């Protein structure tokens, strides 16, 4: 018993040091005050299918509340072919404002089906609420004038893996051939 006593003290000290390190470890809580949040560029392009053809964009994805709240605040400029896609957990009423956003934006409101429901303009530093007339699942922010310049209009389709993969509440996930279904006589449906 005495032999193990000397092992307990170092183990307790090591545990205390590890606990202290965990408490002092910095955690990411978003961008520093007054600084823009720059998210990684998604490897898949977002494509707007318009009457003039397909228009690809590189995007950052804001898919949690912290990223959605920071959005494009404090950004001074952005490439014409770049944007930020806001992904919400469900189709819902949404409202945006431009406080702390110095560049004008096109806000493209997109339904669960990937169709554009509304396009609105955001004025720099405005606290006016910008929203569509119906609930949406996604919002794409682009540099102001980009939608008009590229022929992007209400009803156009927007394609991206984040849109295609978004589950429809109340519906089972799609069968990609990797899961059995019901009712084909062998326990699977057709």
PDB file of C-alpha atoms in Angstrom:
ATOM      1  CA  UNK A   1       0.000   0.000   0.000  1.00  0.00           C
ATOM      2  CA  UNK A   2       2.777   2.437   0.796  1.00  0.00           C
ATOM      3  CA  UNK A   3       4.300   1.730  -2.628  1.00  0.00           C
ATOM      4  CA  UNK A   4       1.230   3.143  -4.409  1.00  0.00           C
ATOM      5  CA  UNK A   5       0.952   6.215  -2.188  1.00  0.00           C
ATOM      6  CA  UNK A   6       3.795   8.006  -3.925  1.00  0.00           C
ATOM      7  CA  UNK A   7       2.101   7.398  -7.321  1.00  0.00           C
ATOM      8  CA  UNK A   8      -1.158   9.020  -6.193  1.00  0.00           C
ATOM      9  CA  UNK A   9       0.372  12.469  -5.549  1.00  0.00           C
ATOM     10  CA  UNK A  10       1.923  12.856  -9.038  1.00  0.00           C
ATOM     11  CA  UNK A  11      -1.273  11.542 -10.638  1.00  0.00           C
ATOM     12  CA  UNK A  12      -3.349  14.079  -8.691  1.00  0.00           C
ATOM     13  CA  UNK A  13      -0.929  16.872  -9.628  1.00  0.00           C
ATOM     14  CA  UNK A  14      -1.047  15.843 -13.292  1.00  0.00           C
ATOM     15  CA  UNK A  15      -4.861  15.780 -13.163  1.00  0.00           C
ATOM     16  CA  UNK A  16      -4.943  19.259 -11.606  1.00  0.00           C
ATOM     17  CA  UNK A  17      -2.536  20.619 -14.238  1.00  0.00           C
ATOM     18  CA  UNK A  18      -4.623  19.119 -17.055  1.00  0.00           C
ATOM     19  CA  UNK A  19      -7.820  20.567 -15.601  1.00  0.00           C
ATOM     20  CA  UNK A  20      -6.193  24.013 -15.279  1.00  0.00           C
ATOM     21  CA  UNK A  21      -4.915  23.819 -18.857  1.00  0.00           C
ATOM     22  CA  UNK A  22      -8.417  22.974 -20.078  1.00  0.00           C
ATOM     23  CA  UNK A  23      -9.810  26.020 -18.278  1.00  0.00           C
ATOM     24  CA  UNK A  24      -7.133  28.342 -19.659  1.00  0.00           C
ATOM     25  CA  UNK A  25      -7.227  26.962 -23.217  1.00  0.00           C
ATOM     26  CA  UNK A  26      -8.489  29.622 -25.608  1.00  0.00           C
ATOM     27  CA  UNK A  27     -11.722  28.801 -27.387  1.00  0.00           C
ATOM     28  CA  UNK A  28     -12.975  30.259 -30.664  1.00  0.00           C
ATOM     29  CA  UNK A  29     -15.894  32.534 -30.027  1.00  0.00           C
ATOM     30  CA  UNK A  30     -15.956  34.312 -33.365  1.00  0.00           C
ATOM     31  CA  UNK A  31     -13.989  37.207 -34.753  1.00  0.00           C
ATOM     32  CA  UNK A  32     -12.363  39.788 -32.521  1.00  0.00           C
ATOM     33  CA  UNK A  33     -14.536  42.807 -31.818  1.00  0.00           C
ATOM     34  CA  UNK A  34     -14.670  45.006 -34.909  1.00  0.00           C
ATOM     35  CA  UNK A  35     -12.890  42.447 -37.101  1.00  0.00           C
ATOM     36  CA  UNK A  36     -14.440  40.563 -40.032  1.00  0.00           C
ATOM     37  CA  UNK A  37     -15.042  36.850 -39.776  1.00  0.00           C
ATOM     38  CA  UNK A  38     -13.354  35.029 -42.641  1.00  0.00           C
ATOM     39  CA  UNK A  39     -14.574  31.444 -43.031  1.00  0.00           C
ATOM     40  CA  UNK A  40     -12.909  28.815 -45.213  1.00  0.00           C
ATOM     41  CA  UNK A  41     -14.025  28.790 -48.836  1.00  0.00           C
ATOM     42  CA  UNK A  42     -16.187  25.747 -49.486  1.00  0.00           C
ATOM     43  CA  UNK A  43     -14.574  23.438 -52.070  1.00  0.00           C
ATOM     44  CA  UNK A  44     -17.826  23.074 -54.045  1.00  0.00           C
ATOM     45  CA  UNK A  45     -19.022  26.085 -56.036  1.00  0.00           C
ATOM     46  CA  UNK A  46     -22.541  27.371 -55.538  1.00  0.00           C
ATOM     47  CA  UNK A  47     -24.304  27.600 -58.917  1.00  0.00           C
ATOM     48  CA  UNK A  48     -27.199  29.901 -59.777  1.00  0.00           C
ATOM     49  CA  UNK A  49     -29.117  28.515 -62.765  1.00  0.00           C
ATOM     50  CA  UNK A  50     -30.484  31.538 -64.649  1.00  0.00           C
ATOM     51  CA  UNK A  51     -32.087  32.272 -68.027  1.00  0.00           C
ATOM     52  CA  UNK A  52     -28.593  33.368 -69.146  1.00  0.00           C
ATOM     53  CA  UNK A  53     -26.968  30.103 -68.036  1.00  0.00           C
ATOM     54  CA  UNK A  54     -25.217  28.849 -64.928  1.00  0.00           C
ATOM     55  CA  UNK A  55     -23.347  31.313 -62.730  1.00  0.00           C
ATOM     56  CA  UNK A  56     -20.810  29.776 -60.297  1.00  0.00           C
ATOM     57  CA  UNK A  57     -19.757  31.445 -57.040  1.00  0.00           C
ATOM     58  CA  UNK A  58     -17.172  30.593 -54.401  1.00  0.00           C
ATOM     59  CA  UNK A  59     -18.786  30.741 -50.983  1.00  0.00           C
ATOM     60  CA  UNK A  60     -18.211  30.639 -47.286  1.00  0.00           C
ATOM     61  CA  UNK A  61     -20.869  28.810 -45.298  1.00  0.00           C
ATOM     62  CA  UNK A  62     -22.402  30.242 -42.115  1.00  0.00           C
ATOM     63  CA  UNK A  63     -24.173  27.195 -40.690  1.00  0.00           C
ATOM     64  CA  UNK A  64     -24.397  27.867 -36.964  1.00  0.00           C
ATOM     65  CA  UNK A  65     -25.784  30.748 -34.936  1.00  0.00           C
ATOM     66  CA  UNK A  66     -22.401  32.340 -34.187  1.00  0.00           C
ATOM     67  CA  UNK A  67     -21.354  32.357 -37.839  1.00  0.00           C
ATOM     68  CA  UNK A  68     -24.773  33.560 -38.960  1.00  0.00           C
ATOM     69  CA  UNK A  69     -24.691  36.430 -36.441  1.00  0.00           C
ATOM     70  CA  UNK A  70     -21.230  37.598 -37.566  1.00  0.00           C
ATOM     71  CA  UNK A  71     -21.902  37.077 -41.289  1.00  0.00           C
ATOM     72  CA  UNK A  72     -20.172  39.666 -43.454  1.00  0.00           C
ATOM     73  CA  UNK A  73     -19.940  42.323 -40.733  1.00  0.00           C
ATOM     74  CA  UNK A  74     -16.891  44.577 -40.995  1.00  0.00           C
ATOM     75  CA  UNK A  75     -15.992  43.313 -44.496  1.00  0.00           C
ATOM     76  CA  UNK A  76     -14.789  46.190 -46.646  1.00  0.00           C
ATOM     77  CA  UNK A  77     -14.853  44.353 -49.970  1.00  0.00           C
ATOM     78  CA  UNK A  78     -15.522  41.015 -51.581  1.00  0.00           C
ATOM     79  CA  UNK A  79     -14.851  39.520 -55.007  1.00  0.00           C
ATOM     80  CA  UNK A  80     -17.678  39.717 -57.551  1.00  0.00           C
ATOM     81  CA  UNK A  81     -17.858  35.906 -57.735  1.00  0.00           C
ATOM     82  CA  UNK A  82     -17.775  35.333 -53.966  1.00  0.00           C
ATOM     83  CA  UNK A  83     -20.491  35.195 -51.322  1.00  0.00           C
ATOM     84  CA  UNK A  84     -21.674  33.756 -48.036  1.00  0.00           C
ATOM     85  CA  UNK A  85     -24.409  31.125 -47.769  1.00  0.00           C
ATOM     86  CA  UNK A  86     -26.413  31.161 -44.541  1.00  0.00           C
ATOM     87  CA  UNK A  87     -27.831  27.726 -43.737  1.00  0.00           C
ATOM     88  CA  UNK A  88     -30.681  27.492 -41.233  1.00  0.00           C
ATOM     89  CA  UNK A  89     -31.812  24.306 -39.458  1.00  0.00           C
ATOM     90  CA  UNK A  90     -35.342  24.588 -40.861  1.00  0.00           C
ATOM     91  CA  UNK A  91     -37.448  26.693 -43.186  1.00  0.00           C
ATOM     92  CA  UNK A  92     -38.405  29.722 -41.113  1.00  0.00           C
ATOM     93  CA  UNK A  93     -39.066  33.457 -41.237  1.00  0.00           C
ATOM     94  CA  UNK A  94     -35.711  35.266 -41.320  1.00  0.00           C
ATOM     95  CA  UNK A  95     -34.638  38.871 -41.007  1.00  0.00           C
ATOM     96  CA  UNK A  96     -31.229  40.440 -41.609  1.00  0.00           C
ATOM     97  CA  UNK A  97     -29.786  43.879 -40.982  1.00  0.00           C
ATOM     98  CA  UNK A  98     -26.617  45.616 -42.091  1.00  0.00           C
ATOM     99  CA  UNK A  99     -25.369  47.107 -38.841  1.00  0.00           C
ATOM    100  CA  UNK A 100     -21.567  46.964 -38.886  1.00  0.00           C
ATOM    101  CA  UNK A 101     -21.550  45.967 -42.577  1.00  0.00           C
ATOM    102  CA  UNK A 102     -19.782  48.653 -44.648  1.00  0.00           C
ATOM    103  CA  UNK A 103     -20.433  47.241 -48.126  1.00  0.00           C
ATOM    104  CA  UNK A 104     -23.817  47.081 -49.853  1.00  0.00           C
ATOM    105  CA  UNK A 105     -25.131  43.571 -50.486  1.00  0.00           C
ATOM    106  CA  UNK A 106     -27.651  41.555 -52.467  1.00  0.00           C
ATOM    107  CA  UNK A 107     -29.524  39.223 -50.112  1.00  0.00           C
ATOM    108  CA  UNK A 108     -30.933  36.250 -51.987  1.00  0.00           C
ATOM    109  CA  UNK A 109     -33.562  34.330 -50.025  1.00  0.00           C
ATOM    110  CA  UNK A 110     -33.784  30.645 -51.003  1.00  0.00           C
ATOM    111  CA  UNK A 111     -36.402  28.035 -50.150  1.00  0.00           C
ATOM    112  CA  UNK A 112     -35.893  24.405 -49.104  1.00  0.00           C
ATOM    113  CA  UNK A 113     -36.199  23.387 -52.771  1.00  0.00           C
ATOM    114  CA  UNK A 114     -33.278  25.623 -53.825  1.00  0.00           C
ATOM    115  CA  UNK A 115     -35.551  28.132 -55.603  1.00  0.00           C
ATOM    116  CA  UNK A 116     -35.035  31.868 -55.070  1.00  0.00           C
ATOM    117  CA  UNK A 117     -37.997  33.330 -53.193  1.00  0.00           C
ATOM    118  CA  UNK A 118     -36.844  36.971 -53.062  1.00  0.00           C
ATOM    119  CA  UNK A 119     -33.883  39.250 -53.719  1.00  0.00           C
ATOM    120  CA  UNK A 120     -33.419  42.296 -51.509  1.00  0.00           C
ATOM    121  CA  UNK A 121     -30.750  44.982 -51.248  1.00  0.00           C
ATOM    122  CA  UNK A 122     -28.882  45.762 -48.060  1.00  0.00           C
ATOM    123  CA  UNK A 123     -27.613  49.285 -47.401  1.00  0.00           C
ATOM    124  CA  UNK A 124     -24.359  49.740 -45.458  1.00  0.00           C
ATOM    125  CA  UNK A 125     -24.765  50.228 -41.703  1.00  0.00           C
ATOM    126  CA  UNK A 126     -28.576  50.131 -41.874  1.00  0.00           C
ATOM    127  CA  UNK A 127     -30.531  48.644 -38.988  1.00  0.00           C
ATOM    128  CA  UNK A 128     -33.650  48.227 -41.125  1.00  0.00           C
ATOM    129  CA  UNK A 129     -34.819  44.602 -41.199  1.00  0.00           C
ATOM    130  CA  UNK A 130     -34.400  42.910 -44.574  1.00  0.00           C
ATOM    131  CA  UNK A 131     -36.644  39.896 -45.073  1.00  0.00           C
ATOM    132  CA  UNK A 132     -38.627  38.036 -47.718  1.00  0.00           C
ATOM    133  CA  UNK A 133     -42.404  37.721 -47.697  1.00  0.00           C
ATOM    134  CA  UNK A 134     -42.229  34.020 -46.826  1.00  0.00           C
ATOM    135  CA  UNK A 135     -40.122  31.617 -44.730  1.00  0.00           C
ATOM    136  CA  UNK A 136     -36.861  30.388 -46.287  1.00  0.00           C
ATOM    137  CA  UNK A 137     -34.134  27.864 -45.502  1.00  0.00           C
ATOM    138  CA  UNK A 138     -31.061  29.610 -46.979  1.00  0.00           C
ATOM    139  CA  UNK A 139     -29.806  33.131 -47.645  1.00  0.00           C
ATOM    140  CA  UNK A 140     -27.007  33.973 -50.067  1.00  0.00           C
ATOM    141  CA  UNK A 141     -25.228  37.301 -49.633  1.00  0.00           C
ATOM    142  CA  UNK A 142     -23.380  38.683 -52.647  1.00  0.00           C
ATOM    143  CA  UNK A 143     -21.790  42.011 -53.462  1.00  0.00           C
ATOM    144  CA  UNK A 144     -24.493  44.548 -54.373  1.00  0.00           C
ATOM    145  CA  UNK A 145     -25.509  44.450 -58.031  1.00  0.00           C
ATOM    146  CA  UNK A 146     -24.203  40.910 -58.591  1.00  0.00           C
ATOM    147  CA  UNK A 147     -27.670  39.386 -58.900  1.00  0.00           C
ATOM    148  CA  UNK A 148     -28.789  41.869 -61.563  1.00  0.00           C
ATOM    149  CA  UNK A 149     -25.469  41.720 -63.440  1.00  0.00           C
ATOM    150  CA  UNK A 150     -25.684  37.908 -63.626  1.00  0.00           C
ATOM    151  CA  UNK A 151     -29.399  37.716 -64.441  1.00  0.00           C
ATOM    152  CA  UNK A 152     -30.278  36.071 -61.124  1.00  0.00           C
ATOM    153  CA  UNK A 153     -34.019  36.409 -60.514  1.00  0.00           C
ATOM    154  CA  UNK A 154     -36.879  35.164 -58.340  1.00  0.00           C
ATOM    155  CA  UNK A 155     -37.677  31.535 -59.153  1.00  0.00           C
ATOM    156  CA  UNK A 156     -34.159  30.674 -60.341  1.00  0.00           C
ATOM    157  CA  UNK A 157     -32.579  27.508 -58.972  1.00  0.00           C
ATOM    158  CA  UNK A 158     -29.534  27.606 -56.689  1.00  0.00           C
ATOM    159  CA  UNK A 159     -27.458  24.432 -56.438  1.00  0.00           C
ATOM    160  CA  UNK A 160     -24.891  23.523 -53.807  1.00  0.00           C
ATOM    161  CA  UNK A 161     -24.244  20.382 -51.720  1.00  0.00           C
ATOM    162  CA  UNK A 162     -25.293  22.248 -48.536  1.00  0.00           C
ATOM    163  CA  UNK A 163     -28.691  22.922 -50.127  1.00  0.00           C
ATOM    164  CA  UNK A 164     -29.096  19.416 -51.553  1.00  0.00           C
ATOM    165  CA  UNK A 165     -28.081  17.788 -48.261  1.00  0.00           C
ATOM    166  CA  UNK A 166     -30.361  19.871 -46.042  1.00  0.00           C
ATOM    167  CA  UNK A 167     -32.904  17.501 -44.497  1.00  0.00           C
ATOM    168  CA  UNK A 168     -36.562  18.255 -44.998  1.00  0.00           C
ATOM    169  CA  UNK A 169     -38.179  18.280 -41.548  1.00  0.00           C
ATOM    170  CA  UNK A 170     -40.686  15.464 -41.158  1.00  0.00           C
ATOM    171  CA  UNK A 171     -39.415  13.475 -44.143  1.00  0.00           C
ATOM    172  CA  UNK A 172     -37.069  10.472 -44.056  1.00  0.00           C
ATOM    173  CA  UNK A 173     -33.582  11.012 -45.467  1.00  0.00           C
ATOM    174  CA  UNK A 174     -33.184  10.140 -49.156  1.00  0.00           C
ATOM    175  CA  UNK A 175     -32.362   6.536 -50.041  1.00  0.00           C
ATOM    176  CA  UNK A 176     -29.073   6.560 -51.906  1.00  0.00           C
ATOM    177  CA  UNK A 177     -29.177   2.809 -52.408  1.00  0.00           C
ATOM    178  CA  UNK A 178     -27.363   2.191 -49.159  1.00  0.00           C
ATOM    179  CA  UNK A 179     -30.329   1.609 -46.861  1.00  0.00           C
ATOM    180  CA  UNK A 180     -33.128  -0.954 -47.015  1.00  0.00           C
ATOM    181  CA  UNK A 181     -36.679   0.242 -47.605  1.00  0.00           C
ATOM    182  CA  UNK A 182     -39.960  -1.442 -46.753  1.00  0.00           C
ATOM    183  CA  UNK A 183     -42.596  -3.430 -48.701  1.00  0.00           C
ATOM    184  CA  UNK A 184     -40.902  -5.193 -51.641  1.00  0.00           C
ATOM    185  CA  UNK A 185     -41.650  -8.585 -50.210  1.00  0.00           C
ATOM    186  CA  UNK A 186     -38.102  -8.890 -48.914  1.00  0.00           C
ATOM    187  CA  UNK A 187     -38.266  -6.101 -46.390  1.00  0.00           C
ATOM    188  CA  UNK A 188     -37.431  -3.339 -48.870  1.00  0.00           C
ATOM    189  CA  UNK A 189     -39.687  -0.985 -50.824  1.00  0.00           C
ATOM    190  CA  UNK A 190     -39.390  -0.003 -54.428  1.00  0.00           C
TER     191      UNK A 190
END
